[in-house]
PDB file of C-alpha atoms and ligand atoms in Angstrom:
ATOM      1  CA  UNK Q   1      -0.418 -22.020 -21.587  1.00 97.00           C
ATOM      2  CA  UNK Q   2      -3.928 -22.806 -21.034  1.00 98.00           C
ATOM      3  CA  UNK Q   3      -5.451 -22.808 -17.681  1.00 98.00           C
ATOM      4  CA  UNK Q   4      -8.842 -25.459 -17.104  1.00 98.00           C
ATOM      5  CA  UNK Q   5     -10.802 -23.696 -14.740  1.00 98.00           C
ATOM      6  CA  UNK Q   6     -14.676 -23.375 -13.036  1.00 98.00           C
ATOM      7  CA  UNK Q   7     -15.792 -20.248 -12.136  1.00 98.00           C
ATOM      8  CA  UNK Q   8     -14.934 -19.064  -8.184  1.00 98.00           C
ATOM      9  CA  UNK Q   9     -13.280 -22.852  -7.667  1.00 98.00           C
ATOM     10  CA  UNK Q  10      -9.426 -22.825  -6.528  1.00 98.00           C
ATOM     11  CA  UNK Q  11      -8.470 -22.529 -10.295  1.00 98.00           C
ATOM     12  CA  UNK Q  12      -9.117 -18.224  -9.445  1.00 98.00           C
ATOM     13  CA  UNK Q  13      -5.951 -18.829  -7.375  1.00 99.00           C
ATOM     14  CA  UNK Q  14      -4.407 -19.353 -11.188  1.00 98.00           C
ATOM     15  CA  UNK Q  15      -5.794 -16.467 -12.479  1.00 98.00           C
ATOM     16  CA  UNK Q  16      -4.735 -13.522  -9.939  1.00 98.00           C
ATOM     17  CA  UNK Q  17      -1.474 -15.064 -10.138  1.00 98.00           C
ATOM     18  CA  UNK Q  18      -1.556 -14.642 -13.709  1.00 98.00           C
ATOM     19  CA  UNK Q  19      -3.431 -11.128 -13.768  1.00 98.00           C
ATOM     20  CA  UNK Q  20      -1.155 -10.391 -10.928  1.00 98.00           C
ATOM     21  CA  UNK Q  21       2.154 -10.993 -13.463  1.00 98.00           C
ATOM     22  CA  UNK Q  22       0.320  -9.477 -16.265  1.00 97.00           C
ATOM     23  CA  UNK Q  23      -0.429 -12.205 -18.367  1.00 97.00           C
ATOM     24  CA  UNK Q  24      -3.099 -14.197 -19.259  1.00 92.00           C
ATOM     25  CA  UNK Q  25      -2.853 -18.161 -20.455  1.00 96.00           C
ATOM     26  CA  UNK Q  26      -5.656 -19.335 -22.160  1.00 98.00           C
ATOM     27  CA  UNK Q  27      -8.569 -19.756 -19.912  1.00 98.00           C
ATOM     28  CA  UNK Q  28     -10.756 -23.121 -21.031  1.00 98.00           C
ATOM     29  CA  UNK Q  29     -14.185 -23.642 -18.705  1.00 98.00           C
ATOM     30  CA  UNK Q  30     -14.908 -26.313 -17.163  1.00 98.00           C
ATOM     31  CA  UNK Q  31     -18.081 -27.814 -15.955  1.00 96.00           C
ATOM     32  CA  UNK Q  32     -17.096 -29.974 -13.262  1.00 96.00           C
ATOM     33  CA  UNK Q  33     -20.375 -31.361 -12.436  1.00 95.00           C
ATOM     34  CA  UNK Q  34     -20.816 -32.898 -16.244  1.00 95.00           C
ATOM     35  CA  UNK Q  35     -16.596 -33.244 -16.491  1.00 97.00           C
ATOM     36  CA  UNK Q  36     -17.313 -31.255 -19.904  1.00 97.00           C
ATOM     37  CA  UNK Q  37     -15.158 -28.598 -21.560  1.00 97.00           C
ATOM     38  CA  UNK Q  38     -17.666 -25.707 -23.034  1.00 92.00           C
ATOM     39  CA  UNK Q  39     -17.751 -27.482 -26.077  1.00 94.00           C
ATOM     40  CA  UNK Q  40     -18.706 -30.743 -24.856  1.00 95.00           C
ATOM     41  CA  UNK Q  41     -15.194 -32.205 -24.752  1.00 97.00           C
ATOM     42  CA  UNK Q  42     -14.640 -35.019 -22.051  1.00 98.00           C
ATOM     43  CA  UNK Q  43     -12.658 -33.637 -19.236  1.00 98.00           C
ATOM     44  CA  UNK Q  44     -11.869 -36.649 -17.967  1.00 98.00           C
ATOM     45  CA  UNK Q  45      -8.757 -37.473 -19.699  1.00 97.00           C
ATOM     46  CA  UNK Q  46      -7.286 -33.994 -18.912  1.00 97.00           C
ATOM     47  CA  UNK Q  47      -8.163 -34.999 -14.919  1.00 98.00           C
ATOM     48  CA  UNK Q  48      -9.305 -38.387 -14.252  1.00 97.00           C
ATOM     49  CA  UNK Q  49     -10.417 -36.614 -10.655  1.00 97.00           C
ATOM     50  CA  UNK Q  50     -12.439 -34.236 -13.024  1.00 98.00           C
ATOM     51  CA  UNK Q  51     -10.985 -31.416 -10.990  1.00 98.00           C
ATOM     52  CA  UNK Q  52      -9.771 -27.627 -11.801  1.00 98.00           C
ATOM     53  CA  UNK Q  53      -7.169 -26.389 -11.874  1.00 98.00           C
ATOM     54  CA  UNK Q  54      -4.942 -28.162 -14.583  1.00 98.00           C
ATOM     55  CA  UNK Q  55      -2.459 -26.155 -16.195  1.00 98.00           C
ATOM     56  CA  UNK Q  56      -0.848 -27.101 -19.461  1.00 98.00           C
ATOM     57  CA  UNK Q  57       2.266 -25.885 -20.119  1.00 98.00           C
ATOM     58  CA  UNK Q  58       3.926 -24.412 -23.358  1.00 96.00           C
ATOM     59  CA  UNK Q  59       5.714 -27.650 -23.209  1.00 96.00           C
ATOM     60  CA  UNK Q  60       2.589 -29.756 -23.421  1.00 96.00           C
ATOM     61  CA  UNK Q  61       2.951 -30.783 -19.698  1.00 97.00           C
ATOM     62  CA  UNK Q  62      -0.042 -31.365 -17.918  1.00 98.00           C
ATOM     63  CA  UNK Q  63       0.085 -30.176 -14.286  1.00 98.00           C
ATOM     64  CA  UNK Q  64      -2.240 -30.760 -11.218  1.00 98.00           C
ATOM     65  CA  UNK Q  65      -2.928 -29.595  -7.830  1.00 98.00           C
ATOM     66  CA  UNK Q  66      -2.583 -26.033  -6.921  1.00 98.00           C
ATOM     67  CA  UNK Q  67       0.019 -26.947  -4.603  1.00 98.00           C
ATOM     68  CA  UNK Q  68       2.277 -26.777  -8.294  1.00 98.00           C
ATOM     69  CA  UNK Q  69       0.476 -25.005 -10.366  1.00 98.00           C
ATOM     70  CA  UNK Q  70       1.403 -21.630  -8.673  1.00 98.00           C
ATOM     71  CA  UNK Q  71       4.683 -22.395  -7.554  1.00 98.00           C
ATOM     72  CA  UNK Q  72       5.308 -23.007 -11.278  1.00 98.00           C
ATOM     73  CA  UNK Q  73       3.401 -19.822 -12.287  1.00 98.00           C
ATOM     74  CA  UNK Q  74       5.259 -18.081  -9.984  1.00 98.00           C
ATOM     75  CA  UNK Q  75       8.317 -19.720 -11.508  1.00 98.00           C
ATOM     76  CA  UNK Q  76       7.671 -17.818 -14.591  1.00 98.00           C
ATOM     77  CA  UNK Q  77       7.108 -14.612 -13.516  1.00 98.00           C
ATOM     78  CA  UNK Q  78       9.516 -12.316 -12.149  1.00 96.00           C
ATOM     79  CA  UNK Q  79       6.483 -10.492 -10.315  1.00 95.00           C
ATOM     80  CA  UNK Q  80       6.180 -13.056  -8.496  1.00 98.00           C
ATOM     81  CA  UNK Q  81       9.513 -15.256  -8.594  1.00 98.00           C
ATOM     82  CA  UNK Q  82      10.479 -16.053  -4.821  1.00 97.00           C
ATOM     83  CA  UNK Q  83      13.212 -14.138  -4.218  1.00 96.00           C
ATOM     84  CA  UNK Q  84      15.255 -16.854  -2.368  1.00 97.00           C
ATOM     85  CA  UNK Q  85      15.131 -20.370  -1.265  1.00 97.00           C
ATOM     86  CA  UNK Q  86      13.817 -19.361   2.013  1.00 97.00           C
ATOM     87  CA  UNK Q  87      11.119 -17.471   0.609  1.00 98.00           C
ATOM     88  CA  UNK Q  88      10.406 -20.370  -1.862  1.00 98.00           C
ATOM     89  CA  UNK Q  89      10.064 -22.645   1.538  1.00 98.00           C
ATOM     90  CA  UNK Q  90       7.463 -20.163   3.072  1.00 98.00           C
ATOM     91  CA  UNK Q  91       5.393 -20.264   0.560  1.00 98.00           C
ATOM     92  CA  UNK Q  92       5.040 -23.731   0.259  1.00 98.00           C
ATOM     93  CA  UNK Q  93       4.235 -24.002   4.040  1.00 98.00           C
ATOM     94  CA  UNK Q  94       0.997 -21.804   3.015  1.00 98.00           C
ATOM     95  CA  UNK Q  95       0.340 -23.276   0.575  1.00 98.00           C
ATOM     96  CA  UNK Q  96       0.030 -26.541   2.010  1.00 98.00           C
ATOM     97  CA  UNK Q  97      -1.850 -25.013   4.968  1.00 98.00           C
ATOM     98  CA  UNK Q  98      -4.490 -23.837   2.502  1.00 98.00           C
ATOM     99  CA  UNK Q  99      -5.088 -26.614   0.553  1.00 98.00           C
ATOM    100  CA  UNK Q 100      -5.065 -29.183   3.203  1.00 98.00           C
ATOM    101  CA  UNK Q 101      -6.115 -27.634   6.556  1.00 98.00           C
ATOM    102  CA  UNK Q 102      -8.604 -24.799   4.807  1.00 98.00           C
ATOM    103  CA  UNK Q 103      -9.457 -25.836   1.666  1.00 98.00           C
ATOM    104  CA  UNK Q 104     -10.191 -29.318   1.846  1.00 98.00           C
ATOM    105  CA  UNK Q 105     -10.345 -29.660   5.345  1.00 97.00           C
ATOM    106  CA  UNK Q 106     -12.449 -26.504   6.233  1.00 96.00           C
ATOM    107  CA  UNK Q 107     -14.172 -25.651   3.422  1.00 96.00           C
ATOM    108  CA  UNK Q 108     -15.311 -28.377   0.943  1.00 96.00           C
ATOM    109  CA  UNK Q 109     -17.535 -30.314   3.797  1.00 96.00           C
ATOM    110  CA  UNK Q 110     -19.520 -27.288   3.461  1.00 95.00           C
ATOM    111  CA  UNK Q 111     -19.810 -26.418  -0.204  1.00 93.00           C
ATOM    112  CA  UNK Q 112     -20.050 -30.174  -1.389  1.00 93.00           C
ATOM    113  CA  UNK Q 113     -23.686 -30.871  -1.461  1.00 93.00           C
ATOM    114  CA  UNK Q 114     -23.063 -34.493  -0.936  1.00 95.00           C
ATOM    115  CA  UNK Q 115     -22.117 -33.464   2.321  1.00 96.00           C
ATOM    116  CA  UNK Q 116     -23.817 -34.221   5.290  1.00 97.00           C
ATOM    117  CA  UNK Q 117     -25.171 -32.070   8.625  1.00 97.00           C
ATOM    118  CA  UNK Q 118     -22.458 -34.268  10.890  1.00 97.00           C
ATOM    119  CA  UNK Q 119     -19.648 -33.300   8.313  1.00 97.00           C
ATOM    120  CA  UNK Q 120     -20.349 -29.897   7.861  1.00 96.00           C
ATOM    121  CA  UNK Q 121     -20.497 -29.470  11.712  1.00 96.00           C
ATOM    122  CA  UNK Q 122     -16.734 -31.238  12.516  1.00 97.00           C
ATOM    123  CA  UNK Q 123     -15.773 -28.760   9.368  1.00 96.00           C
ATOM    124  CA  UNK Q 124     -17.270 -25.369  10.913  1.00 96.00           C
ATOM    125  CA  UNK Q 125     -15.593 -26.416  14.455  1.00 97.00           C
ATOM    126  CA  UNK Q 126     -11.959 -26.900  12.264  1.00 97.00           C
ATOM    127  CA  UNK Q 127     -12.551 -23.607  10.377  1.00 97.00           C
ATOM    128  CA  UNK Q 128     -12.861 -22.192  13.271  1.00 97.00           C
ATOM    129  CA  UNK Q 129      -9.499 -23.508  15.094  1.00 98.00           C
ATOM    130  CA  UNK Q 130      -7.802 -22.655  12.001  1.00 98.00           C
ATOM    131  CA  UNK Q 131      -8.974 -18.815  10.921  1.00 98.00           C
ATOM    132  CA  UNK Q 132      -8.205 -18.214  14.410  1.00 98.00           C
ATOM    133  CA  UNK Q 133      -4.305 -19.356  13.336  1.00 98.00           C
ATOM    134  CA  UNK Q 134      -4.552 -17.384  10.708  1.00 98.00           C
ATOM    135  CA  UNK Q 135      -5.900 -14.577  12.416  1.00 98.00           C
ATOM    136  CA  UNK Q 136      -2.685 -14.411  15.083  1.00 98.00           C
ATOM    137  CA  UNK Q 137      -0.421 -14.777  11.793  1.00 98.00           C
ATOM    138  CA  UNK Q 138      -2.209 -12.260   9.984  1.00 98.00           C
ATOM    139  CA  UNK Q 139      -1.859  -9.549  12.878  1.00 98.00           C
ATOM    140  CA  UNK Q 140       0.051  -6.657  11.829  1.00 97.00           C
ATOM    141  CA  UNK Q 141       0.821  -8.005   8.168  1.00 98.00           C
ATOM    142  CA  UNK Q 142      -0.401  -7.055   5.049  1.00 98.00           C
ATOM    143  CA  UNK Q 143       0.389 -10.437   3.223  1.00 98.00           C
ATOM    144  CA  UNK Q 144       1.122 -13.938   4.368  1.00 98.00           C
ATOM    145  CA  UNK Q 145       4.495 -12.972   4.046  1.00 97.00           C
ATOM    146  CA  UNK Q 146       6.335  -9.722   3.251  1.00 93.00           C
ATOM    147  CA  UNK Q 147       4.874  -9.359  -0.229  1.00 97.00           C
ATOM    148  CA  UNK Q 148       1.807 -10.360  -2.243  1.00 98.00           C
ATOM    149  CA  UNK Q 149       2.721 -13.995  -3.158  1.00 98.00           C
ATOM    150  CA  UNK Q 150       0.870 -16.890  -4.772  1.00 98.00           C
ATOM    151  CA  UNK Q 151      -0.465 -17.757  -1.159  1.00 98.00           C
ATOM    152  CA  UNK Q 152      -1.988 -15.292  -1.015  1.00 98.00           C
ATOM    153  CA  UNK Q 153      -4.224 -15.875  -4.618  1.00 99.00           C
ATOM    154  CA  UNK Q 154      -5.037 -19.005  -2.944  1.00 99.00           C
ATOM    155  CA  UNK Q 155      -5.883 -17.875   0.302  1.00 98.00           C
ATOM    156  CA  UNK Q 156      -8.188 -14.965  -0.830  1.00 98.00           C
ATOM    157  CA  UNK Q 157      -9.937 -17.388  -3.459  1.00 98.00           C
ATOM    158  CA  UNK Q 158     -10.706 -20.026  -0.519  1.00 98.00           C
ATOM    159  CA  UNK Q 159     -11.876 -16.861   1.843  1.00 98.00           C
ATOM    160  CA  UNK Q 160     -14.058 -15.532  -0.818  1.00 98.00           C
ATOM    161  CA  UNK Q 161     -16.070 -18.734  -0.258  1.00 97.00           C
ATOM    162  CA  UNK Q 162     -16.526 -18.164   3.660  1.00 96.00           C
ATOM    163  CA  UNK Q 163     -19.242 -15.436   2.315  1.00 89.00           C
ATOM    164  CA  UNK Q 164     -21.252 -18.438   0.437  1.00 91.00           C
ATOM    165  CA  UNK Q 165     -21.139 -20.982   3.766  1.00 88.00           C
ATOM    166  CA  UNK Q 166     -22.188 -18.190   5.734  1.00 86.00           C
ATOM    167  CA  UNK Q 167     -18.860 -17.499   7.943  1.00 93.00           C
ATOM    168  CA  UNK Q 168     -18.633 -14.517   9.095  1.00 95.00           C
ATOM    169  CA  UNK Q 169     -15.183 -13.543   9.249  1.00 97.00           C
ATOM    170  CA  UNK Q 170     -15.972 -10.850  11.439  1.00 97.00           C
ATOM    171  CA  UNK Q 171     -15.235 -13.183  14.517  1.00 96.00           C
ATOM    172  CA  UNK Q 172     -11.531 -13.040  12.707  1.00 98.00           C
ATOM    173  CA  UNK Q 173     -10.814  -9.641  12.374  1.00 98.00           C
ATOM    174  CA  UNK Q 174      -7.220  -9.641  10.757  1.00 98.00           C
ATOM    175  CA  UNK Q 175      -8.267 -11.735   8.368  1.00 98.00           C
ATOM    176  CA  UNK Q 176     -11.911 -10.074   7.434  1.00 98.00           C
ATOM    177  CA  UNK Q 177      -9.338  -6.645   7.032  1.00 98.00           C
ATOM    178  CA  UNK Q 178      -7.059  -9.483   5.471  1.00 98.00           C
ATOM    179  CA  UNK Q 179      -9.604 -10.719   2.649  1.00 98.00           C
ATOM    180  CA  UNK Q 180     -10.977  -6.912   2.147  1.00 98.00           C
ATOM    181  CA  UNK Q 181      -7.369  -5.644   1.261  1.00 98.00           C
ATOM    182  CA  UNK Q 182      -6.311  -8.366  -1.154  1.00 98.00           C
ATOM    183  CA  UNK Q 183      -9.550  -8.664  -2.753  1.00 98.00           C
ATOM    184  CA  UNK Q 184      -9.436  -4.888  -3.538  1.00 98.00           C
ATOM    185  CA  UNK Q 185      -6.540  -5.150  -5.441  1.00 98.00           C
ATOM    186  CA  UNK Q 186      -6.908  -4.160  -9.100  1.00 98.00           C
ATOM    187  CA  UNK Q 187      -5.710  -7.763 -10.247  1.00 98.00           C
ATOM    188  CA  UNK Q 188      -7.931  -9.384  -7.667  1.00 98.00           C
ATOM    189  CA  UNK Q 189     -11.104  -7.613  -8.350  1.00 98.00           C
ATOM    190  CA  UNK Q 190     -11.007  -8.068 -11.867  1.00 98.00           C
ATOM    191  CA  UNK Q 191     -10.377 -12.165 -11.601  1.00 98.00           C
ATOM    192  CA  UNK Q 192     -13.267 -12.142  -8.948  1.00 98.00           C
ATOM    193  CA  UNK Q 193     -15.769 -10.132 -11.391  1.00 98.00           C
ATOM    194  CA  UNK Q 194     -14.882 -12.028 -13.921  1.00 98.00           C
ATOM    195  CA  UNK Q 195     -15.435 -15.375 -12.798  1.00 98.00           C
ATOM    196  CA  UNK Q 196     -18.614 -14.100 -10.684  1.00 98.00           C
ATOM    197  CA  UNK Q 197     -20.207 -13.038 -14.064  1.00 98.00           C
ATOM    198  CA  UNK Q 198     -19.160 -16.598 -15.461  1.00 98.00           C
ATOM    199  CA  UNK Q 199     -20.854 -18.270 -12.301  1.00 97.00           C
ATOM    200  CA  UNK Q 200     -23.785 -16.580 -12.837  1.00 97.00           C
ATOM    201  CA  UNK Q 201     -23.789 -17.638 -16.480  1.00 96.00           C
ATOM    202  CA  UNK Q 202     -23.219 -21.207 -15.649  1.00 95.00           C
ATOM    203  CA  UNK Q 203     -26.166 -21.390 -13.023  1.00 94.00           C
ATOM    204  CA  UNK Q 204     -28.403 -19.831 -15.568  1.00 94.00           C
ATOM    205  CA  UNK Q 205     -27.534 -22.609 -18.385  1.00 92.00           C
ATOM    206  CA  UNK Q 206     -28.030 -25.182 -15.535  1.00 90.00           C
ATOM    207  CA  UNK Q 207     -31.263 -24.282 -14.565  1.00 93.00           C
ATOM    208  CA  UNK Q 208     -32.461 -23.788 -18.163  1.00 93.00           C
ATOM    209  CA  UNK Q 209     -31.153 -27.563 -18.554  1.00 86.00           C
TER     210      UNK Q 209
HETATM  211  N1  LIG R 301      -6.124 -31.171  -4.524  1.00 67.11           N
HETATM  212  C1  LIG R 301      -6.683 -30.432  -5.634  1.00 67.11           C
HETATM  213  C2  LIG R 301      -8.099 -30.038  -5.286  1.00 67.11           C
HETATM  214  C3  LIG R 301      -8.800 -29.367  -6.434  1.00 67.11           C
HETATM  215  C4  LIG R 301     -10.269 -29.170  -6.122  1.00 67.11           C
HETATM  216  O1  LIG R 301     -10.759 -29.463  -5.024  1.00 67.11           O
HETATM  217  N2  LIG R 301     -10.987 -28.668  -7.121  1.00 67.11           N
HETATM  218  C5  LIG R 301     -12.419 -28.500  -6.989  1.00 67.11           C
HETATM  219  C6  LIG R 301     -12.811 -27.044  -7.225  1.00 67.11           C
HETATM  220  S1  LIG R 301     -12.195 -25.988  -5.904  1.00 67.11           S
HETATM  221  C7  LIG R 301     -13.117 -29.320  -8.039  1.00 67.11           C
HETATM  222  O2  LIG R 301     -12.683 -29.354  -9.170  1.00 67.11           O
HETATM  223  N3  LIG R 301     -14.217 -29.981  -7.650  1.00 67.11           N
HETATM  224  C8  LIG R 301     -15.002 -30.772  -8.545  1.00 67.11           C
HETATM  225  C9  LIG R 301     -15.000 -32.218  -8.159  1.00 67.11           C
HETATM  226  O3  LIG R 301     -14.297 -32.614  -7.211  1.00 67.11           O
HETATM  227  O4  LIG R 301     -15.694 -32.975  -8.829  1.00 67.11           O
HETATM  228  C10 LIG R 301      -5.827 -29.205  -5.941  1.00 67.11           C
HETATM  229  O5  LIG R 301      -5.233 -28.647  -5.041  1.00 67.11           O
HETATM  230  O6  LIG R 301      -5.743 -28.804  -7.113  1.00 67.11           O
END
């Protein structure tokens, strides 16, 4: 399998799931600002949005959107398999809560520079609303659910960005205790370093550009 990726974007989500099962696809860079592979290959007909993740599958099957990418890497893991259709369901449901009301709702207005002071206002005051969700949910849990699931790669890849927009999850505390527990796990840590070293390595070809 290869995973397209950018360092620290959603595609991490991807890549605890797969250090998570043990396994490792191979990982191709993207530079989503020029649509560029590493070695200059147009992205473009890989995503026509120009967007990480895509996943392509031993089968040659291109797949978008995170919402089934990790359902399907989950799929192939029994680390990470849901255990029944129920299970299946509930991970979905966070998943979709992530991408839409978090991720894209929360979050990009604020890390997009094309953004504007108006939009990154209405996207603090919806952050807001929902951490505070999360923060009932998370009360008393260790995971979104009963286990360490592919929510939670995505979840603790989107919080790891609250530390760039200046949130300060400590106005959340279940998930600030949330984010500090899943991020210290041994397949976490190492997808984090890795991809922080990467970022680093990306800003320092851009500015010597
Ligand atoms: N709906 C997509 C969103 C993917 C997405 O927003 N990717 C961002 C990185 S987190 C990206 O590639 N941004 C570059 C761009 O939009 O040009 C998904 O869930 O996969």
């Amino acid at each position: 399998m290869d995973l397209y990726f950018a360092p620290l974007a959603c595609s991490m989500a991807s890549r605890i799931a797969f250090y998570e099962a043990g396994a490792a696809p191979r990982f191709l860079e993207v530079d989503t600002r020029a649509k560029r592979l590493a070695d200059g290959t147009d992205y473009l007909p890989i995503n026509p949005l120009g967007q990480v993740p895509v996943l392509r599958t031993d089968d040659g099957m291109l797949l978008r959107e995170n919402a089934v990418l990790l359902p399907y890497i989950a799929e192939q893991f029994p680390a990470l398999r849901p255990a029944d259709a129920a299970e299946a369901l509930q991970i979905r449901q966070w998943l979709g809560f992530i991408g839409t009301e978090l991720h894209k709702l929360s979050f990009t207005p604020l890390l997009d520079p094309a953004s504007n002071d108006g939009a990154r206002a209405y996207a603090r005051a919806k952050a807001a609303q929902r951490l505070a969700y999360l923060d009932a949910h998370l009360e008393g849990r260790d995971f979104l659910i009963d286990r360490f699931t592919v929510a939670d790669a995505y979840l603790v890849t989107v919080l790891n960005w609250s530390r760039a927009m200046a949130i300060d999850l400590t106005a959340w505390p279940a998930v600030k205790a949330y984010f500090g527990r899943i991020a210290a796990r041994p397949a976490v840590s190492r997808a984090m370093a890795e991809e922080a070293a990467l970022y680093h390595q990306l800003q320092a070809r851009r500015q010597a550009a």
